[in-house]
Amino acid sequence: MHPTMTSMAAMRSFRRDPSVTGRRLPPGTVRRILGVARPYRRDLGFFLGLVVGSSLIGVVTPLLAGNIVNRIASLEGTSGDIVRIALFIAGLAVVDAAISLGTRWYSARIGEGVIYDLRSQVFAHVQRMPVAFFTRTQTGALVSRLNNDVVGAQQAFTSTLSGVVSNVIGLVLTAGVMLTLSWQITLLSLVLVPLFVLPARRIGGRLQEITRESYELNASMNATMTERFNVAGALLVKLFGRPDAEERSFSGRAARVRDIGVLSAMYGRFFFTALTLVAALATALVYGLGGWLAFTGSLSPGDVVALALLLSRLYGPLTALANVRVDVMSAMVSFDRVFEVLDLPPMDPRGGGRRPGARR
């Protein structure tokens, strides 16, 4: 996964509500989720294979770049050797681009397939419910299950699954290769991680608060517009003579949404700036300590360059995985909310009522 995309995924992860981790899921939820994925197991296999291939290319490319630097510094080999290595790096870039298209295709195929299956099942199931069910149930809640929760469940097989797998594999491979090249530099680089992760958690908590407030204000403004932009609502405003009060109330909420948008943008920029700063500090550490080790003969110049390039692929996965439990639980809770609808006992076609022996 590209470092910028990894950073964006990490920020989304920190914005999610951590309270989902305290929710108890019914037994068998994971088994039912695997049942939803069963029709797509072949596509999932190809998808995960492509993710692994992309992670391997991400580690091999810096090593090849380091090899070129070593050949130039030591004047070993020929210019033809360097050109061949450079062409191989270019070939890997083309392969990685093709893999990126392939992973996106499989991701879309699996995700849209899961959405189709769940929506079809929920809609068909609700159609079989007795009339009493519709008198007790809010339409908006049902529509939310068909839209928001189904999309949240779909993300379990696309962004969450691919993110976790690619980050874990990328982190293990990158850290393993870096430790092989220089365990001292690798450990010192990892010491800088808390300098970013701890402030990111605080920013994430604040983003959760203002995002939730923004959703509530937008919902309130939508309700107001729906009520006022029809004949009955407009007549009430005219009759009671409160257009100025209504305007002030609406403008106040709209202004708060505007302010939240500015705050959210600045928090997001701070998140990316902090991650970039920590990575830059770590890169300076690699060049400084690595250069000193190269002068003492403990490290080659190519290894210093390879470590610096690998470092850029280390912090994104580390940051994203710091909040992985929230990502996984958010997806599982969405599945559970969909399963709650599917578990409602439908109308008995023989008697027009509840199924015999169904739970109340």
GROMACS .gro file of C-alpha atoms in nm:
model
  360
    1MET     CA    1   0.000   0.000   0.000
    2HIS     CA    2   0.130   0.348  -0.084
    3PRO     CA    3   0.261   0.539   0.222
    4THR     CA    4   0.017   0.828   0.167
    5MET     CA    5  -0.278   0.587   0.145
    6THR     CA    6  -0.152   0.412   0.459
    7SER     CA    7  -0.140   0.746   0.639
    8MET     CA    8  -0.497   0.827   0.534
    9ALA     CA    9  -0.614   0.485   0.653
   10ALA     CA   10  -0.435   0.542   0.984
   11MET     CA   11  -0.611   0.876   1.032
   12ARG     CA   12  -0.952   0.722   0.958
   13SER     CA   13  -0.870   0.451   1.210
   14PHE     CA   14  -0.794   0.702   1.487
   15ARG     CA   15  -1.118   0.891   1.410
   16ARG     CA   16  -1.334   0.585   1.476
   17ASP     CA   17  -1.521   0.554   1.803
   18PRO     CA   18  -1.322   0.328   2.039
   19SER     CA   19  -1.637   0.242   2.236
   20VAL     CA   20  -1.711  -0.036   1.985
   21THR     CA   21  -1.435  -0.245   2.143
   22GLY     CA   22  -1.647  -0.276   2.457
   23ARG     CA   23  -1.947  -0.423   2.276
   24ARG     CA   24  -2.007  -0.792   2.329
   25LEU     CA   25  -2.078  -0.977   2.008
   26PRO     CA   26  -2.308  -1.280   2.010
   27PRO     CA   27  -2.131  -1.618   1.989
   28GLY     CA   28  -2.092  -1.742   1.635
   29THR     CA   29  -2.060  -1.395   1.478
   30VAL     CA   30  -1.719  -1.469   1.327
   31ARG     CA   31  -1.847  -1.800   1.187
   32ARG     CA   32  -2.141  -1.622   1.023
   33ILE     CA   33  -1.910  -1.358   0.875
   34LEU     CA   34  -1.697  -1.636   0.726
   35GLY     CA   35  -2.018  -1.780   0.584
   36VAL     CA   36  -2.086  -1.449   0.405
   37ALA     CA   37  -1.733  -1.462   0.262
   38ARG     CA   38  -1.754  -1.826   0.149
   39PRO     CA   39  -1.881  -1.751  -0.205
   40TYR     CA   40  -1.582  -1.520  -0.255
   41ARG     CA   41  -1.308  -1.737  -0.107
   42ARG     CA   42  -1.131  -1.776  -0.443
   43ASP     CA   43  -1.137  -1.401  -0.507
   44LEU     CA   44  -1.017  -1.340  -0.150
   45GLY     CA   45  -0.727  -1.580  -0.209
   46PHE     CA   46  -0.617  -1.392  -0.522
   47PHE     CA   47  -0.669  -1.061  -0.345
   48LEU     CA   48  -0.449  -1.156  -0.049
   49GLY     CA   49  -0.186  -1.301  -0.284
   50LEU     CA   50  -0.164  -0.969  -0.469
   51VAL     CA   51  -0.134  -0.782  -0.140
   52VAL     CA   52   0.157  -1.005  -0.038
   53GLY     CA   53   0.322  -0.952  -0.378
   54SER     CA   54   0.296  -0.573  -0.343
   55SER     CA   55   0.452  -0.590   0.005
   56LEU     CA   56   0.743  -0.797  -0.127
   57ILE     CA   57   0.808  -0.548  -0.409
   58GLY     CA   58   0.806  -0.267  -0.154
   59VAL     CA   59   1.095  -0.432   0.033
   60VAL     CA   60   1.295  -0.551  -0.269
   61THR     CA   61   1.307  -0.212  -0.444
   62PRO     CA   62   1.505  -0.030  -0.168
   63LEU     CA   63   1.751  -0.320  -0.151
   64LEU     CA   64   1.814  -0.295  -0.526
   65ALA     CA   65   1.863   0.081  -0.494
   66GLY     CA   66   2.117   0.017  -0.220
   67ASN     CA   67   2.291  -0.236  -0.444
   68ILE     CA   68   2.330   0.031  -0.714
   69VAL     CA   69   2.483   0.274  -0.462
   70ASN     CA   70   2.730   0.009  -0.344
   71ARG     CA   71   2.839  -0.066  -0.700
   72ILE     CA   72   2.891   0.303  -0.775
   73ALA     CA   73   3.077   0.369  -0.447
   74SER     CA   74   3.309   0.070  -0.484
   75LEU     CA   75   3.336   0.096  -0.864
   76GLU     CA   76   3.254  -0.274  -0.885
   77GLY     CA   77   3.084  -0.420  -1.190
   78THR     CA   78   3.010  -0.229  -1.508
   79SER     CA   79   2.772   0.042  -1.616
   80GLY     CA   80   2.572  -0.228  -1.791
   81ASP     CA   81   2.514  -0.402  -1.456
   82ILE     CA   82   2.380  -0.080  -1.305
   83VAL     CA   83   2.154  -0.021  -1.605
   84ARG     CA   84   2.017  -0.376  -1.578
   85ILE     CA   85   1.940  -0.330  -1.207
   86ALA     CA   86   1.773   0.004  -1.282
   87LEU     CA   87   1.563  -0.158  -1.556
   88PHE     CA   88   1.467  -0.434  -1.313
   89ILE     CA   89   1.355  -0.169  -1.062
   90ALA     CA   90   1.148  -0.007  -1.338
   91GLY     CA   91   0.999  -0.345  -1.423
   92LEU     CA   92   0.904  -0.399  -1.059
   93ALA     CA   93   0.735  -0.058  -1.060
   94VAL     CA   94   0.526  -0.162  -1.361
   95VAL     CA   95   0.437  -0.493  -1.194
   96ASP     CA   96   0.343  -0.310  -0.873
   97ALA     CA   97   0.116  -0.076  -1.071
   98ALA     CA   98  -0.053  -0.378  -1.230
   99ILE     CA   99  -0.089  -0.539  -0.887
  100SER     CA  100  -0.248  -0.218  -0.758
  101LEU     CA  101  -0.509  -0.234  -1.035
  102GLY     CA  102  -0.566  -0.603  -0.964
  103THR     CA  103  -0.616  -0.551  -0.590
  104ARG     CA  104  -0.859  -0.268  -0.657
  105TRP     CA  105  -1.057  -0.486  -0.899
  106TYR     CA  106  -1.079  -0.777  -0.656
  107SER     CA  107  -1.158  -0.538  -0.371
  108ALA     CA  108  -1.446  -0.385  -0.566
  109ARG     CA  109  -1.569  -0.726  -0.685
  110ILE     CA  110  -1.575  -0.872  -0.333
  111GLY     CA  111  -1.710  -0.558  -0.166
  112GLU     CA  112  -1.992  -0.497  -0.412
  113GLY     CA  113  -2.078  -0.867  -0.406
  114VAL     CA  114  -2.109  -0.862  -0.027
  115ILE     CA  115  -2.327  -0.550  -0.044
  116TYR     CA  116  -2.553  -0.715  -0.302
  117ASP     CA  117  -2.587  -1.037  -0.101
  118LEU     CA  118  -2.660  -0.868   0.232
  119ARG     CA  119  -2.900  -0.609   0.091
  120SER     CA  120  -3.091  -0.875  -0.101
  121GLN     CA  121  -3.115  -1.097   0.207
  122VAL     CA  122  -3.225  -0.815   0.439
  123PHE     CA  123  -3.481  -0.678   0.192
  124ALA     CA  124  -3.629  -1.022   0.123
  125HIS     CA  125  -3.641  -1.099   0.495
  126VAL     CA  126  -3.812  -0.771   0.589
  127GLN     CA  127  -4.071  -0.830   0.315
  128ARG     CA  128  -4.177  -1.147   0.499
  129MET     CA  129  -4.229  -0.973   0.834
  130PRO     CA  130  -4.583  -0.936   0.976
  131VAL     CA  131  -4.763  -0.602   0.954
  132ALA     CA  132  -4.722  -0.552   1.331
  133PHE     CA  133  -4.346  -0.537   1.280
  134PHE     CA  134  -4.376  -0.225   1.061
  135THR     CA  135  -4.595  -0.049   1.319
  136ARG     CA  136  -4.327  -0.097   1.586
  137THR     CA  137  -4.016  -0.032   1.376
  138GLN     CA  138  -3.882   0.302   1.257
  139THR     CA  139  -3.839   0.311   0.880
  140GLY     CA  140  -3.520   0.513   0.913
  141ALA     CA  141  -3.361   0.246   1.132
  142LEU     CA  142  -3.434  -0.022   0.873
  143VAL     CA  143  -3.299   0.192   0.590
  144SER     CA  144  -2.986   0.255   0.796
  145ARG     CA  145  -2.932  -0.121   0.831
  146LEU     CA  146  -2.972  -0.164   0.456
  147ASN     CA  147  -2.736   0.119   0.373
  148ASN     CA  148  -2.488   0.222   0.645
  149ASP     CA  149  -2.442  -0.112   0.820
  150VAL     CA  150  -2.426  -0.312   0.499
  151VAL     CA  151  -2.156  -0.076   0.368
  152GLY     CA  152  -1.973  -0.104   0.701
  153ALA     CA  153  -1.984  -0.482   0.671
  154GLN     CA  154  -1.855  -0.461   0.314
  155GLN     CA  155  -1.553  -0.263   0.434
  156ALA     CA  156  -1.450  -0.561   0.646
  157PHE     CA  157  -1.355  -0.744   0.326
  158THR     CA  158  -1.202  -0.446   0.148
  159SER     CA  159  -1.035  -0.167   0.347
  160THR     CA  160  -1.010  -0.344   0.685
  161LEU     CA  161  -0.895  -0.684   0.558
  162SER     CA  162  -0.655  -0.546   0.297
  163GLY     CA  163  -0.525  -0.283   0.537
  164VAL     CA  164  -0.455  -0.526   0.819
  165VAL     CA  165  -0.297  -0.789   0.594
  166SER     CA  166  -0.082  -0.545   0.394
  167ASN     CA  167   0.026  -0.355   0.706
  168VAL     CA  168   0.118  -0.670   0.899
  169ILE     CA  169   0.309  -0.825   0.608
  170GLY     CA  170   0.473  -0.495   0.514
  171LEU     CA  171   0.573  -0.426   0.874
  172VAL     CA  172   0.717  -0.775   0.932
  173LEU     CA  173   0.913  -0.775   0.606
  174THR     CA  174   1.037  -0.418   0.642
  175ALA     CA  175   1.139  -0.451   1.006
  176GLY     CA  176   1.301  -0.790   0.938
  177VAL     CA  177   1.513  -0.656   0.652
  178MET     CA  178   1.606  -0.341   0.847
  179LEU     CA  179   1.714  -0.549   1.148
  180THR     CA  180   1.930  -0.759   0.916
  181LEU     CA  181   2.098  -0.448   0.776
  182SER     CA  182   2.143  -0.267   1.110
  183TRP     CA  183   1.965  -0.358   1.432
  184GLN     CA  184   2.098  -0.043   1.604
  185ILE     CA  185   1.942   0.196   1.353
  186THR     CA  186   1.618  -0.003   1.342
  187LEU     CA  187   1.567   0.002   1.719
  188LEU     CA  188   1.649   0.373   1.744
  189SER     CA  189   1.400   0.444   1.464
  190LEU     CA  190   1.128   0.254   1.649
  191VAL     CA  191   1.187   0.464   1.962
  192LEU     CA  192   1.043   0.764   1.773
  193VAL     CA  193   0.709   0.590   1.708
  194PRO     CA  194   0.546   0.689   2.042
  195LEU     CA  195   0.623   1.055   1.961
  196PHE     CA  196   0.360   1.027   1.689
  197VAL     CA  197   0.118   0.758   1.810
  198LEU     CA  198   0.043   0.913   2.151
  199PRO     CA  199  -0.050   1.261   2.016
  200ALA     CA  200  -0.241   1.091   1.730
  201ARG     CA  201  -0.465   0.918   1.984
  202ARG     CA  202  -0.552   1.252   2.144
  203ILE     CA  203  -0.622   1.407   1.804
  204GLY     CA  204  -0.833   1.105   1.712
  205GLY     CA  205  -1.044   1.146   2.026
  206ARG     CA  206  -1.108   1.511   1.950
  207LEU     CA  207  -1.191   1.430   1.586
  208GLN     CA  208  -1.445   1.173   1.705
  209GLU     CA  209  -1.619   1.436   1.919
  210ILE     CA  210  -1.643   1.707   1.654
  211THR     CA  211  -1.737   1.457   1.380
  212ARG     CA  212  -2.023   1.325   1.596
  213GLU     CA  213  -2.137   1.684   1.665
  214SER     CA  214  -2.122   1.764   1.294
  215TYR     CA  215  -2.341   1.464   1.210
  216GLU     CA  216  -2.596   1.568   1.473
  217LEU     CA  217  -2.606   1.927   1.350
  218ASN     CA  218  -2.642   1.820   0.986
  219ALA     CA  219  -2.925   1.584   1.082
  220SER     CA  220  -3.095   1.867   1.271
  221MET     CA  221  -3.060   2.106   0.976
  222ASN     CA  222  -3.193   1.843   0.734
  223ALA     CA  223  -3.494   1.788   0.958
  224THR     CA  224  -3.555   2.163   0.977
  225MET     CA  225  -3.534   2.203   0.599
  226THR     CA  226  -3.767   1.908   0.543
  227GLU     CA  227  -4.021   2.057   0.784
  228ARG     CA  228  -3.997   2.416   0.662
  229PHE     CA  229  -3.969   2.357   0.288
  230ASN     CA  230  -4.324   2.230   0.250
  231VAL     CA  231  -4.658   2.407   0.249
  232ALA     CA  232  -4.760   2.316   0.605
  233GLY     CA  233  -4.425   2.417   0.757
  234ALA     CA  234  -4.409   2.741   0.562
  235LEU     CA  235  -4.764   2.833   0.672
  236LEU     CA  236  -4.676   2.776   1.039
  237VAL     CA  237  -4.376   3.006   1.014
  238LYS     CA  238  -4.581   3.274   0.839
  239LEU     CA  239  -4.874   3.245   1.083
  240PHE     CA  240  -4.663   3.265   1.398
  241GLY     CA  241  -4.434   3.531   1.250
  242ARG     CA  242  -4.102   3.371   1.349
  243PRO     CA  243  -3.896   3.376   1.026
  244ASP     CA  244  -3.617   3.581   1.189
  245ALA     CA  245  -3.587   3.341   1.486
  246GLU     CA  246  -3.588   3.042   1.252
  247GLU     CA  247  -3.315   3.204   1.040
  248ARG     CA  248  -3.098   3.281   1.345
  249SER     CA  249  -3.133   2.925   1.475
  250PHE     CA  250  -3.046   2.770   1.139
  251SER     CA  251  -2.757   3.011   1.080
  252GLY     CA  252  -2.612   2.927   1.422
  253ARG     CA  253  -2.606   2.555   1.348
  254ALA     CA  254  -2.466   2.613   0.998
  255ALA     CA  255  -2.191   2.833   1.143
  256ARG     CA  256  -2.095   2.561   1.391
  257VAL     CA  257  -2.075   2.306   1.108
  258ARG     CA  258  -1.849   2.550   0.921
  259ASP     CA  259  -1.623   2.587   1.227
  260ILE     CA  260  -1.610   2.211   1.274
  261GLY     CA  261  -1.508   2.170   0.910
  262VAL     CA  262  -1.215   2.408   0.961
  263LEU     CA  263  -1.114   2.232   1.286
  264SER     CA  264  -1.136   1.890   1.121
  265ALA     CA  265  -0.919   2.005   0.830
  266MET     CA  266  -0.654   2.146   1.068
  267TYR     CA  267  -0.653   1.831   1.285
  268GLY     CA  268  -0.610   1.623   0.971
  269ARG     CA  269  -0.325   1.842   0.851
  270PHE     CA  270  -0.160   1.821   1.193
  271PHE     CA  271  -0.189   1.442   1.177
  272PHE     CA  272  -0.010   1.419   0.841
  273THR     CA  273   0.244   1.686   0.935
  274ALA     CA  274   0.331   1.505   1.258
  275LEU     CA  275   0.374   1.175   1.076
  276THR     CA  276   0.589   1.341   0.810
  277LEU     CA  277   0.799   1.516   1.076
  278VAL     CA  278   0.863   1.196   1.272
  279ALA     CA  279   0.957   1.015   0.950
  280ALA     CA  280   1.191   1.303   0.855
  281LEU     CA  281   1.357   1.293   1.198
  282ALA     CA  282   1.400   0.918   1.170
  283THR     CA  283   1.546   0.958   0.820
  284ALA     CA  284   1.795   1.213   0.953
  285LEU     CA  285   1.884   0.963   1.225
  286VAL     CA  286   1.942   0.693   0.963
  287TYR     CA  287   2.169   0.915   0.753
  288GLY     CA  288   2.355   1.047   1.057
  289LEU     CA  289   2.414   0.721   1.243
  290GLY     CA  290   2.431   0.521   0.920
  291GLY     CA  291   2.690   0.758   0.775
  292TRP     CA  292   2.902   0.726   1.089
  293LEU     CA  293   2.876   0.344   1.074
  294ALA     CA  294   2.966   0.355   0.703
  295PHE     CA  295   3.282   0.554   0.781
  296THR     CA  296   3.380   0.299   1.046
  297GLY     CA  297   3.325   0.016   0.799
  298SER     CA  298   3.031  -0.136   0.991
  299LEU     CA  299   2.780  -0.049   0.718
  300SER     CA  300   2.799   0.002   0.344
  301PRO     CA  301   2.673   0.322   0.175
  302GLY     CA  302   2.412   0.120  -0.010
  303ASP     CA  303   2.278  -0.018   0.318
  304VAL     CA  304   2.237   0.337   0.450
  305VAL     CA  305   2.031   0.432   0.145
  306ALA     CA  306   1.826   0.110   0.166
  307LEU     CA  307   1.753   0.173   0.536
  308ALA     CA  308   1.637   0.527   0.462
  309LEU     CA  309   1.405   0.407   0.186
  310LEU     CA  310   1.270   0.120   0.398
  311LEU     CA  311   1.204   0.357   0.686
  312SER     CA  312   0.945   0.542   0.478
  313ARG     CA  313   0.746   0.217   0.465
  314LEU     CA  314   0.770   0.147   0.837
  315TYR     CA  315   0.580   0.424   1.016
  316GLY     CA  316   0.255   0.411   0.819
  317PRO     CA  317   0.182   0.042   0.896
  318LEU     CA  318   0.294   0.085   1.259
  319THR     CA  319   0.053   0.376   1.306
  320ALA     CA  320  -0.238   0.201   1.134
  321LEU     CA  321  -0.192  -0.117   1.336
  322ALA     CA  322  -0.187   0.083   1.662
  323ASN     CA  323  -0.566   0.114   1.631
  324VAL     CA  324  -0.641  -0.206   1.444
  325ARG     CA  325  -0.870  -0.346   1.716
  326VAL     CA  326  -1.112  -0.057   1.665
  327ASP     CA  327  -1.110  -0.113   1.287
  328VAL     CA  328  -1.187  -0.484   1.318
  329MET     CA  329  -1.457  -0.437   1.584
  330SER     CA  330  -1.626  -0.158   1.383
  331ALA     CA  331  -1.661  -0.395   1.088
  332MET     CA  332  -1.783  -0.683   1.307
  333VAL     CA  333  -2.042  -0.461   1.480
  334SER     CA  334  -2.179  -0.363   1.138
  335PHE     CA  335  -2.216  -0.732   1.053
  336ASP     CA  336  -2.386  -0.795   1.387
  337ARG     CA  337  -2.641  -0.517   1.324
  338VAL     CA  338  -2.725  -0.672   0.986
  339PHE     CA  339  -2.755  -1.018   1.143
  340GLU     CA  340  -2.994  -0.876   1.404
  341VAL     CA  341  -3.241  -0.796   1.125
  342LEU     CA  342  -3.193  -1.133   0.955
  343ASP     CA  343  -3.255  -1.310   1.289
  344LEU     CA  344  -3.597  -1.149   1.338
  345PRO     CA  345  -3.864  -1.423   1.305
  346PRO     CA  346  -4.064  -1.369   0.983
  347MET     CA  347  -4.434  -1.425   0.935
  348ASP     CA  348  -4.547  -1.790   0.924
  349PRO     CA  349  -4.678  -1.838   0.567
  350ARG     CA  350  -4.921  -2.105   0.690
  351GLY     CA  351  -5.092  -1.900   0.958
  352GLY     CA  352  -5.003  -1.541   0.881
  353GLY     CA  353  -4.833  -1.490   1.217
  354ARG     CA  354  -4.518  -1.568   1.404
  355ARG     CA  355  -4.325  -1.884   1.328
  356PRO     CA  356  -4.400  -2.173   1.563
  357GLY     CA  357  -4.145  -2.178   1.844
  358ALA     CA  358  -3.992  -1.843   1.742
  359ARG     CA  359  -3.828  -1.634   2.010
  360ARG     CA  360  -4.003  -1.324   2.136
   0.00000   0.00000   0.00000
